[in-house]
Short mmCIF file of C-alpha atoms and ligand atoms in Angstrom, two decimals:
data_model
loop_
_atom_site.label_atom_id
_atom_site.label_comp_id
_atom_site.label_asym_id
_atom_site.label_seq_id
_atom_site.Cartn_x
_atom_site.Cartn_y
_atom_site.Cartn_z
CA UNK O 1 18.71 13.70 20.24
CA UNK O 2 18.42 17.08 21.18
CA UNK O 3 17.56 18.34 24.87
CA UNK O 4 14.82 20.54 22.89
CA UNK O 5 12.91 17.04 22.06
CA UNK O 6 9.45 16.27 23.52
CA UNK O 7 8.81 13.29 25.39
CA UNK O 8 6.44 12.09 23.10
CA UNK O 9 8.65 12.51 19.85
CA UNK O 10 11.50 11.03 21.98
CA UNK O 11 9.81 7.60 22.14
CA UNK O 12 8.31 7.69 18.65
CA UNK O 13 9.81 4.36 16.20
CA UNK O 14 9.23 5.96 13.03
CA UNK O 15 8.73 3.84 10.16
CA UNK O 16 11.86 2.82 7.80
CA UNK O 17 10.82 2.53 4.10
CA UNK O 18 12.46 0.59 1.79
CA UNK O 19 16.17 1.36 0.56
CA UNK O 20 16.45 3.79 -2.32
CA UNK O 21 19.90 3.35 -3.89
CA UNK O 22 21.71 6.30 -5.66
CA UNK O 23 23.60 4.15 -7.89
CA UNK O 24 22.56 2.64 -11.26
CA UNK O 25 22.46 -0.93 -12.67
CA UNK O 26 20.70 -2.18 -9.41
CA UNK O 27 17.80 -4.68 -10.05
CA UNK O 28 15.52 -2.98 -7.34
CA UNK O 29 12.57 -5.05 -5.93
CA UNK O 30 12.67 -4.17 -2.71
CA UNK O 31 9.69 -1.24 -2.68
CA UNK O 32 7.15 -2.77 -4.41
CA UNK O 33 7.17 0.09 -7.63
CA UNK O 34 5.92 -0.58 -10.85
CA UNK O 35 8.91 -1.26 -13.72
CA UNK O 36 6.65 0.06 -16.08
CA UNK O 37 6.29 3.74 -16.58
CA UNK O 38 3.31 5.85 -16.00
CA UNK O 39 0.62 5.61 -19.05
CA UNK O 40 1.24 7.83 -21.55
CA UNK O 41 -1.90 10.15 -20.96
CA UNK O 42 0.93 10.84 -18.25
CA UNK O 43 3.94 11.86 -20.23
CA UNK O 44 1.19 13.83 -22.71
CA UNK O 45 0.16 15.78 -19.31
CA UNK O 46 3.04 16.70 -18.36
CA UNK O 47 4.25 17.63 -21.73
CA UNK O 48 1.20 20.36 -21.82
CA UNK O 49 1.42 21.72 -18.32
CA UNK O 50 1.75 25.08 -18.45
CA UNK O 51 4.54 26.10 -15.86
CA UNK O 52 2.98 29.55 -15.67
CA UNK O 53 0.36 28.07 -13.69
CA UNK O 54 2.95 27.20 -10.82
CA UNK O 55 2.55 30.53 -9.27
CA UNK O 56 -0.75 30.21 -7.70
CA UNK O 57 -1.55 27.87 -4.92
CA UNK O 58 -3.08 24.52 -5.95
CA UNK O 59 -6.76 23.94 -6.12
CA UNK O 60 -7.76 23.06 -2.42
CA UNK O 61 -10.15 20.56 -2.99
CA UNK O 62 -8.35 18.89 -5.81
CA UNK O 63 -11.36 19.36 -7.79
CA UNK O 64 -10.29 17.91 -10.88
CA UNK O 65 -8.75 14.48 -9.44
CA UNK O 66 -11.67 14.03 -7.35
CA UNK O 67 -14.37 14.26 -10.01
CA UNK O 68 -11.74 11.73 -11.86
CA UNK O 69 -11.93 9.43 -9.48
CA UNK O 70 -15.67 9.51 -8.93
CA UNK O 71 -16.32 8.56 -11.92
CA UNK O 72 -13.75 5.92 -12.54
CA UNK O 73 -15.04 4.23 -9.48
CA UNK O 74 -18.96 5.44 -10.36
CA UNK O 75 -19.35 7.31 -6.69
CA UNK O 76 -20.42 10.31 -5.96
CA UNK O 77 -17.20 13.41 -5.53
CA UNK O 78 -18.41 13.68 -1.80
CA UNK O 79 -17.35 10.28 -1.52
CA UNK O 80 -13.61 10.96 -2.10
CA UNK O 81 -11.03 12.63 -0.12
CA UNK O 82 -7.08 12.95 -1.71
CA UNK O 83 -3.80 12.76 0.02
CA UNK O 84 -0.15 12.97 -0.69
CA UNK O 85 0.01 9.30 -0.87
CA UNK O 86 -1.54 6.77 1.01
CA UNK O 87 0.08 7.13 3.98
CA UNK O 88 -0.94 10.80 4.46
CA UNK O 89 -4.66 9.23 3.92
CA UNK O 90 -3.87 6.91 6.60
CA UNK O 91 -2.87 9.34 9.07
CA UNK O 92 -5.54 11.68 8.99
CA UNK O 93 -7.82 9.20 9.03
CA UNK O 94 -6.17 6.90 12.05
CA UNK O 95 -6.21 10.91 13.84
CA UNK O 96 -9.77 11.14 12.82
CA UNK O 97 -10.84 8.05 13.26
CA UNK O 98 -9.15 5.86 15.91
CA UNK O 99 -8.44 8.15 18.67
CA UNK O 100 -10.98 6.06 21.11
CA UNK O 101 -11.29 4.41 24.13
CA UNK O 102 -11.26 0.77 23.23
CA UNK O 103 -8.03 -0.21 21.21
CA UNK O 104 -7.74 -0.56 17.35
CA UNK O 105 -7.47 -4.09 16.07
CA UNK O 106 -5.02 -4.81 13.25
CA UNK O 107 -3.13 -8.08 11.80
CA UNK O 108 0.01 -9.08 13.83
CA UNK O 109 1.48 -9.33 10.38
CA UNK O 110 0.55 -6.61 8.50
CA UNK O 111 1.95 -2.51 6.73
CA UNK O 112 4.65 -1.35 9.26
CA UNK O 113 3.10 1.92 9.18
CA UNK O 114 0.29 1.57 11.36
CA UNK O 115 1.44 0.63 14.54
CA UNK O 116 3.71 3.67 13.83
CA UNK O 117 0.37 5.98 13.57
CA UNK O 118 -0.95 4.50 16.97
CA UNK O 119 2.85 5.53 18.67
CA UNK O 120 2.46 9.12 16.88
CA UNK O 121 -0.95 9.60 18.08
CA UNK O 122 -1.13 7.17 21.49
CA UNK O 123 -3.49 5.09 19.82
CA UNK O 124 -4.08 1.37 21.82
CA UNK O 125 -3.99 -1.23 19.80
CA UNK O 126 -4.25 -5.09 19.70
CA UNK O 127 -2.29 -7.13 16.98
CA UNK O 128 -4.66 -10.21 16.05
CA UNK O 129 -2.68 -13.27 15.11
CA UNK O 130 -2.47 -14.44 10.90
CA UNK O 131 -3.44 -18.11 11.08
CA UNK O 132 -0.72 -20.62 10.93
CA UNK O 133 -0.91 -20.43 6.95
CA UNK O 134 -0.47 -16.41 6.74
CA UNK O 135 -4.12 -15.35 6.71
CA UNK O 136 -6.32 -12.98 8.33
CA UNK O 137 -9.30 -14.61 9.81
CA UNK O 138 -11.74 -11.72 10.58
CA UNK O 139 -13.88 -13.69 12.96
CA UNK O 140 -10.84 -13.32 15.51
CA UNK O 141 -12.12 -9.48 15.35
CA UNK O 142 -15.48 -9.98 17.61
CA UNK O 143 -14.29 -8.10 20.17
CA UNK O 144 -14.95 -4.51 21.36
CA UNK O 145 -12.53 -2.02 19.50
CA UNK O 146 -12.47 1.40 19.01
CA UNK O 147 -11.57 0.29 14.81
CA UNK O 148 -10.48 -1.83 12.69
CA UNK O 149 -7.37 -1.61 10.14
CA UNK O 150 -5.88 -4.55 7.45
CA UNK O 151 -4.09 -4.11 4.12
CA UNK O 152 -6.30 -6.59 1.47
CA UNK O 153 -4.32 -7.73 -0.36
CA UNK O 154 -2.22 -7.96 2.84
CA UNK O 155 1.52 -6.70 3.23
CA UNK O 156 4.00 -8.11 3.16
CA UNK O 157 2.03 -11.81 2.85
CA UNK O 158 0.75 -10.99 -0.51
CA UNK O 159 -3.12 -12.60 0.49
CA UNK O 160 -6.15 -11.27 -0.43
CA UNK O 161 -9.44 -12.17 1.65
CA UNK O 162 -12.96 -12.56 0.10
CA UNK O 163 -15.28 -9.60 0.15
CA UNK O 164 -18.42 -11.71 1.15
CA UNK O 165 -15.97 -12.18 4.41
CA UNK O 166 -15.40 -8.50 4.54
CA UNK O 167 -18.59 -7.98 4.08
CA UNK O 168 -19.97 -10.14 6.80
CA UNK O 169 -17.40 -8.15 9.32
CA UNK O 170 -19.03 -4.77 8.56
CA UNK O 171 -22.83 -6.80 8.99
CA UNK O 172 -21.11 -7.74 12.90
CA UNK O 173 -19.10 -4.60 13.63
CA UNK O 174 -21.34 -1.57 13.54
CA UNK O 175 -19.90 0.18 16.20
CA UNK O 176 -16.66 1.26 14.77
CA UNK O 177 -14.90 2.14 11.72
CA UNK O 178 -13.63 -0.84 9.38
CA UNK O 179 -10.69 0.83 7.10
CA UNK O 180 -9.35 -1.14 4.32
CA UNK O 181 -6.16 -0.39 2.89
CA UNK O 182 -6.23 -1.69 -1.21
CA UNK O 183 -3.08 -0.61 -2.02
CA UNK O 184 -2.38 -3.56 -4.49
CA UNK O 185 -5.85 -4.71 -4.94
CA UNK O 186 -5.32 -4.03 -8.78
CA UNK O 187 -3.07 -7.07 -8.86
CA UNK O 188 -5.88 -9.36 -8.04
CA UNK O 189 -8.01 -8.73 -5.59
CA UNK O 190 -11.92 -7.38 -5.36
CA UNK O 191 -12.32 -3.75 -4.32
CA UNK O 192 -14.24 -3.43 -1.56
CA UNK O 193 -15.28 0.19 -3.20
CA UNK O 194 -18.85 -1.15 -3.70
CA UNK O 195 -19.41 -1.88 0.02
CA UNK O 196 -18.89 1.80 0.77
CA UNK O 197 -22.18 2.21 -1.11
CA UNK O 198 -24.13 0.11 1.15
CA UNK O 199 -22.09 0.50 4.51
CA UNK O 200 -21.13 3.82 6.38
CA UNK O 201 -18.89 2.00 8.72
CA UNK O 202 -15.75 1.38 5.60
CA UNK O 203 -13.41 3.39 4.31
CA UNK O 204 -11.56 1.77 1.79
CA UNK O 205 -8.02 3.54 0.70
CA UNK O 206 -5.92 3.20 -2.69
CA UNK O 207 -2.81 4.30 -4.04
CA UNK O 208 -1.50 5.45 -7.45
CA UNK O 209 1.70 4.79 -6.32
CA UNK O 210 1.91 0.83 -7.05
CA UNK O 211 -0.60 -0.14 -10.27
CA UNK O 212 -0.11 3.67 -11.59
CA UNK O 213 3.67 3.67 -11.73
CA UNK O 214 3.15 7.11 -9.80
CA UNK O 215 4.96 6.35 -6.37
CA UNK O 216 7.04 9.68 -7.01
CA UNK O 217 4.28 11.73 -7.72
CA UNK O 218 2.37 11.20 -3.88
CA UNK O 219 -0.80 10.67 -4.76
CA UNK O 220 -3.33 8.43 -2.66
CA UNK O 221 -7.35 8.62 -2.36
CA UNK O 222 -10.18 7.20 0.25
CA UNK O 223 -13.66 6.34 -0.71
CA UNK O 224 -16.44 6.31 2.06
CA UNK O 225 -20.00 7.43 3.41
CA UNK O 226 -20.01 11.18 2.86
CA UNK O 227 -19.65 11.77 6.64
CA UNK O 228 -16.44 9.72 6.54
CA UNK O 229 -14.95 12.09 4.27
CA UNK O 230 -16.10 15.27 5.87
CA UNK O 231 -14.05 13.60 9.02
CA UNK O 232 -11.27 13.52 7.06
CA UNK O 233 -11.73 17.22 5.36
CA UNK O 234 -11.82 18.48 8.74
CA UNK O 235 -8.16 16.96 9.65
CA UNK O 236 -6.39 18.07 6.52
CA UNK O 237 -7.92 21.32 6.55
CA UNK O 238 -6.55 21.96 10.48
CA UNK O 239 -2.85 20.57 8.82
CA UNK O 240 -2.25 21.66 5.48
CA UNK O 241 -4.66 23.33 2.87
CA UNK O 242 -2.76 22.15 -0.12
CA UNK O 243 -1.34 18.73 0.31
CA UNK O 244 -1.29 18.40 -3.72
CA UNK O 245 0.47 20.11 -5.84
CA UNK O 246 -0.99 20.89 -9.54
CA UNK O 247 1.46 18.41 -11.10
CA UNK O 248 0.30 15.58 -9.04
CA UNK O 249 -3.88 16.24 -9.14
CA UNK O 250 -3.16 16.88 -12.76
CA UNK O 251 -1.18 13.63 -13.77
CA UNK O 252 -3.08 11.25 -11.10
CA UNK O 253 -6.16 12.52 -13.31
CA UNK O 254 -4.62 12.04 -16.55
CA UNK O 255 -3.42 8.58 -15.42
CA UNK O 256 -7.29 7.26 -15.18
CA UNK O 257 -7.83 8.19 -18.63
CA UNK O 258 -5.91 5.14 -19.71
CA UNK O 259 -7.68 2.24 -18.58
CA UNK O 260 -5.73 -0.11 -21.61
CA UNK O 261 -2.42 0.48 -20.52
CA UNK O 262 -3.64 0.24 -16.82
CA UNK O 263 -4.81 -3.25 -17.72
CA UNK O 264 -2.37 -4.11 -20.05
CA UNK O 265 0.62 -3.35 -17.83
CA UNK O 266 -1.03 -4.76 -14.58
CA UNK O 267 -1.66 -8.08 -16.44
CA UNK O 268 2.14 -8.20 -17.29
CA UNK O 269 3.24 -7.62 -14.10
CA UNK O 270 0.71 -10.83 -13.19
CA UNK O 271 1.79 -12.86 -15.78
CA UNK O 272 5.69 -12.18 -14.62
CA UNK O 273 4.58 -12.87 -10.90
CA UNK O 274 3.04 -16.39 -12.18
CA UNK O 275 6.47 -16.95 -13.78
CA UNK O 276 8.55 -16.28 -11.13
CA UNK O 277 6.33 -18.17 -8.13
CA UNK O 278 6.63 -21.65 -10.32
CA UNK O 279 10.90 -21.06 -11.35
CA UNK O 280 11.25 -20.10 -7.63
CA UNK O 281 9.36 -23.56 -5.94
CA UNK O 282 11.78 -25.63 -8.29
CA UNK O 283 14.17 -24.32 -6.88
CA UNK O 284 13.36 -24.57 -3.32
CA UNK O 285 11.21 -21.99 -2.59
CA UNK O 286 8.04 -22.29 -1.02
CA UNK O 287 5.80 -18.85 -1.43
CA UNK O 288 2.39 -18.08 -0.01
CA UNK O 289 -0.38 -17.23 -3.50
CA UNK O 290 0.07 -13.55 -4.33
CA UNK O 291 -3.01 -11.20 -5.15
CA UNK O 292 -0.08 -8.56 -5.27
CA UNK O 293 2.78 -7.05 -7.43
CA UNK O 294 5.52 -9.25 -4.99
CA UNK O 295 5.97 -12.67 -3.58
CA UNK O 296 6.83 -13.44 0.00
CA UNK O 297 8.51 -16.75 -0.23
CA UNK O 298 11.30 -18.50 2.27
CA UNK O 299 13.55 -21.01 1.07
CA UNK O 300 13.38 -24.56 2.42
CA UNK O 301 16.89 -24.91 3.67
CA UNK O 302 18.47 -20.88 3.31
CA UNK O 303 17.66 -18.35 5.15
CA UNK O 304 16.59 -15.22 4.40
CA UNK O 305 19.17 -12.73 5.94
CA UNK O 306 21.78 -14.72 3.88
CA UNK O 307 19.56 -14.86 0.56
CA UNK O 308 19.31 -11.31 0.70
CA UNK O 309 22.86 -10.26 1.14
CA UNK O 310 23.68 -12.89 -1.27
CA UNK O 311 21.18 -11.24 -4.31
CA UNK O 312 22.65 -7.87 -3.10
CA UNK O 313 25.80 -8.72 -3.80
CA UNK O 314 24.84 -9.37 -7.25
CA UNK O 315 22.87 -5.89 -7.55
CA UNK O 316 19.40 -7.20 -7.20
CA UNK O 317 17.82 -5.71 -4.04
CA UNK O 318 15.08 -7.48 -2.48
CA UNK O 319 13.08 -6.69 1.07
CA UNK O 320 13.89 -8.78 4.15
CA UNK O 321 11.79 -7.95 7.72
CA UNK O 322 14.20 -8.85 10.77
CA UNK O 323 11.04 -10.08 12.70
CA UNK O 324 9.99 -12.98 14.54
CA UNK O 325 7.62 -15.59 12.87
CA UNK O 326 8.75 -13.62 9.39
CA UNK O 327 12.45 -13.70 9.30
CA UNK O 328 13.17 -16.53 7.18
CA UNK O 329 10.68 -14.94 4.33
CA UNK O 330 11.89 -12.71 1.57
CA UNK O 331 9.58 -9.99 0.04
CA UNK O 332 10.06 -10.13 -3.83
CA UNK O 333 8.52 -6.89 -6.09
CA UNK O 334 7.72 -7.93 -9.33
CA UNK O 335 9.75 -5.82 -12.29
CA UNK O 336 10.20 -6.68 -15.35
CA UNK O 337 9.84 -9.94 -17.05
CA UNK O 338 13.91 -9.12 -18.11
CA UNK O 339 14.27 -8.40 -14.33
CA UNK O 340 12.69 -11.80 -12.85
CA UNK O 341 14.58 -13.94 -15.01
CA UNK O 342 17.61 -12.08 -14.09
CA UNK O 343 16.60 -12.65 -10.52
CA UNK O 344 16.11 -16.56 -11.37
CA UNK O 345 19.88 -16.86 -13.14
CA UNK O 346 21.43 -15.18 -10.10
CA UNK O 347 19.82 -17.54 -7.62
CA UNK O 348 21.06 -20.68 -9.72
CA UNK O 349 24.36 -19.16 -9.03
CA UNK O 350 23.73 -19.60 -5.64
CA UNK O 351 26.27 -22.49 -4.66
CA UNK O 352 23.39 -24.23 -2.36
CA UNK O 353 20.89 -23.79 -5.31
C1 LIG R 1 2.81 1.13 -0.51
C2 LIG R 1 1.75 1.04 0.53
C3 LIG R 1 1.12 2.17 1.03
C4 LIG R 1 1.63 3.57 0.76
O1 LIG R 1 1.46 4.01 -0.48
P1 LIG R 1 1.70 5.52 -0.87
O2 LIG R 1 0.45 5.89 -1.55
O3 LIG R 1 2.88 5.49 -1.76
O4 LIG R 1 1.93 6.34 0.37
C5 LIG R 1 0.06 2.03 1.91
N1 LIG R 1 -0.32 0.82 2.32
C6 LIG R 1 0.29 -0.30 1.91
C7 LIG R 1 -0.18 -1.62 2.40
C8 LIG R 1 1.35 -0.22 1.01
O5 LIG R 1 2.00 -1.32 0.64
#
């Protein structure tokens, strides 16, 4: 605390991501990366970049990574706007977009991040209730707002909602914007990427950072009505010109060449997640169905503080929210199949287990 602090950064809560250990032999699923690395259109990118290049500013429109992505997702380039990771996307767009009069609406449960926007940029905001069985139920969002935020899949529950119900809230809500975060929609869920066609009121945003293996590189990406995007131009462009760097628009674009390993390594990272949600009910657990690359399961008799320290003990970091109605849950990233039967051996070490 310094004297020289404002009184608006004095009350901010900033977010507090995951831990990220500096020493080796740690089993960590407690971020939610991928244990796979990037395809190898990647490494072959990287290999070939000419570091001569690094001289000159980046391309300010990201050019190449944007007519990538438009055609990978078969929309037009004026359709997508880039950002130094997802969460850069979401805070343009919550200063863009949900700076209004009524308050935002967003899942009681939900990404810690957002309520942290609203405190950055005095946002109101209403948390809607999950149900009593961890899901959102979007008629409990008929009510004036000045927007309208979830993660689907949903963090940290691991849920994915319908689009026909998504759908159906855009038909209702046509006076503000809708934003859907997809951030692990490759993991099983529907993109709601072909709404954006039909509706001006969505914005959907993705990451490379979880189903690309790419969280170091900061790369994330919003598709919307052309309009939507200009909004979001006009807020990057008043902040920073050059948010990517050339290694990150040039890898993200390499990385969408390889849709084989994209689907080959996703459906591992499914098949380990199936694995893992039947070994941990026998012993105990009870989880909620994952559409995502981690479970959120609570033991029937331990709790979760004391699961946590216990699997730290024994190197394996997993993510544990200190918050009412969620404390007893753990939040399990899927790594390796090697990894999630390591996890399963320590647990049966557990003397209670
Ligand atoms: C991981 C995550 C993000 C942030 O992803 P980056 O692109 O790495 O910034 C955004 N939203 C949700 C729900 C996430 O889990």
């Amino acid at each position: 605390m310094s004297r020289y602090w404002s009184d608006a950064i004095r009350d901010l809560t900033p977010y507090t991501p995951g831990e990220q250990p500096k020493v080796d032999n740690l089993i960590k699923l407690n971020t939610n990366e991928n244990p796979y690395p990037p395809a190898p259109a990647v490494v072959e990118a990287l290999n070939n970049f000419d570091t001569d290049r690094l001289r000159l500013y980046p391309d300010p429109d990201c050019g190449v990574l944007k007519d990538a992505l438009a055609q990978y997702h078969k929309v037009e380039r004026h359709s997508v706007f880039v950002g130094n990771g997802s969460d850069e996307v979401l805070a343009l767009a919550f200063m863009a977009f949900f700076r209004q009069p009524e308050p935002l609406l967003l899942p009681a449960t939900t990404y810690s991040f957002y309520d942290v926007y609203c405190n950055l940029y005095n946002i109101d905001y209403q948390q809607i209730p999950l149900t009593e069985d961890f899901r959102i139920e979007l008629s409990d969002y008929a009510q004036p707002n000045g927007g309208i935020i979830f993660a689907n899949p949903n963090a940290p529950t691991g849920r994915a909602l319908p689009l026909n119900e998504i759908e159906a809230l855009l038909q209702r809500n046509t006076e503000s914007l809708v934003i859907v975060d997809e951030a692990y929609v490759d993991f099983g869920a529907d993109s709601a990427i072909e709404l954006t066609r039909r509706y001006d009121n969505v914005l959907v945003i993705q990451t490379f950072s979880k189903s690309r293996s790419l969280a170091g590189m900061r790369v994330g990406y919003a598709i919307g009505h052309k309009d939507l995007i200009d909004g979001l131009e006009r807020v990057k462009n008043s902040f920073n010109s050059y948010p990517l760097d050339m290694l990150a628009i040039t890898t993200a674009a390499a990385s969408l060449q390889d849709e084989d390993y994209f689907q080959q390594t996703n459906q591992k990272i499914i098949d380990s997640r199936e694995w893992t949600a039947q070994q941990l009910e026998q012993l105990g657990f009870e989880g909620l169905p994952s559409a995502t690359n981690f479970l959120f399961t609570r033991h029937n008799t331990l709790a979760g503080a004391e699961l946590m320290s216990f699997l730290r003990s024994h190197n394996i970091l997993v993510r544990h929210f200190n918050k009412p109605g969620i404390d007893n849950y753990l939040r399990i990233t899927i790594g390796t199949q090697q990894e999630m039967e390591a996890l399963i051996n320590t647990l049966k070490q557990h003397p209670a287990l």
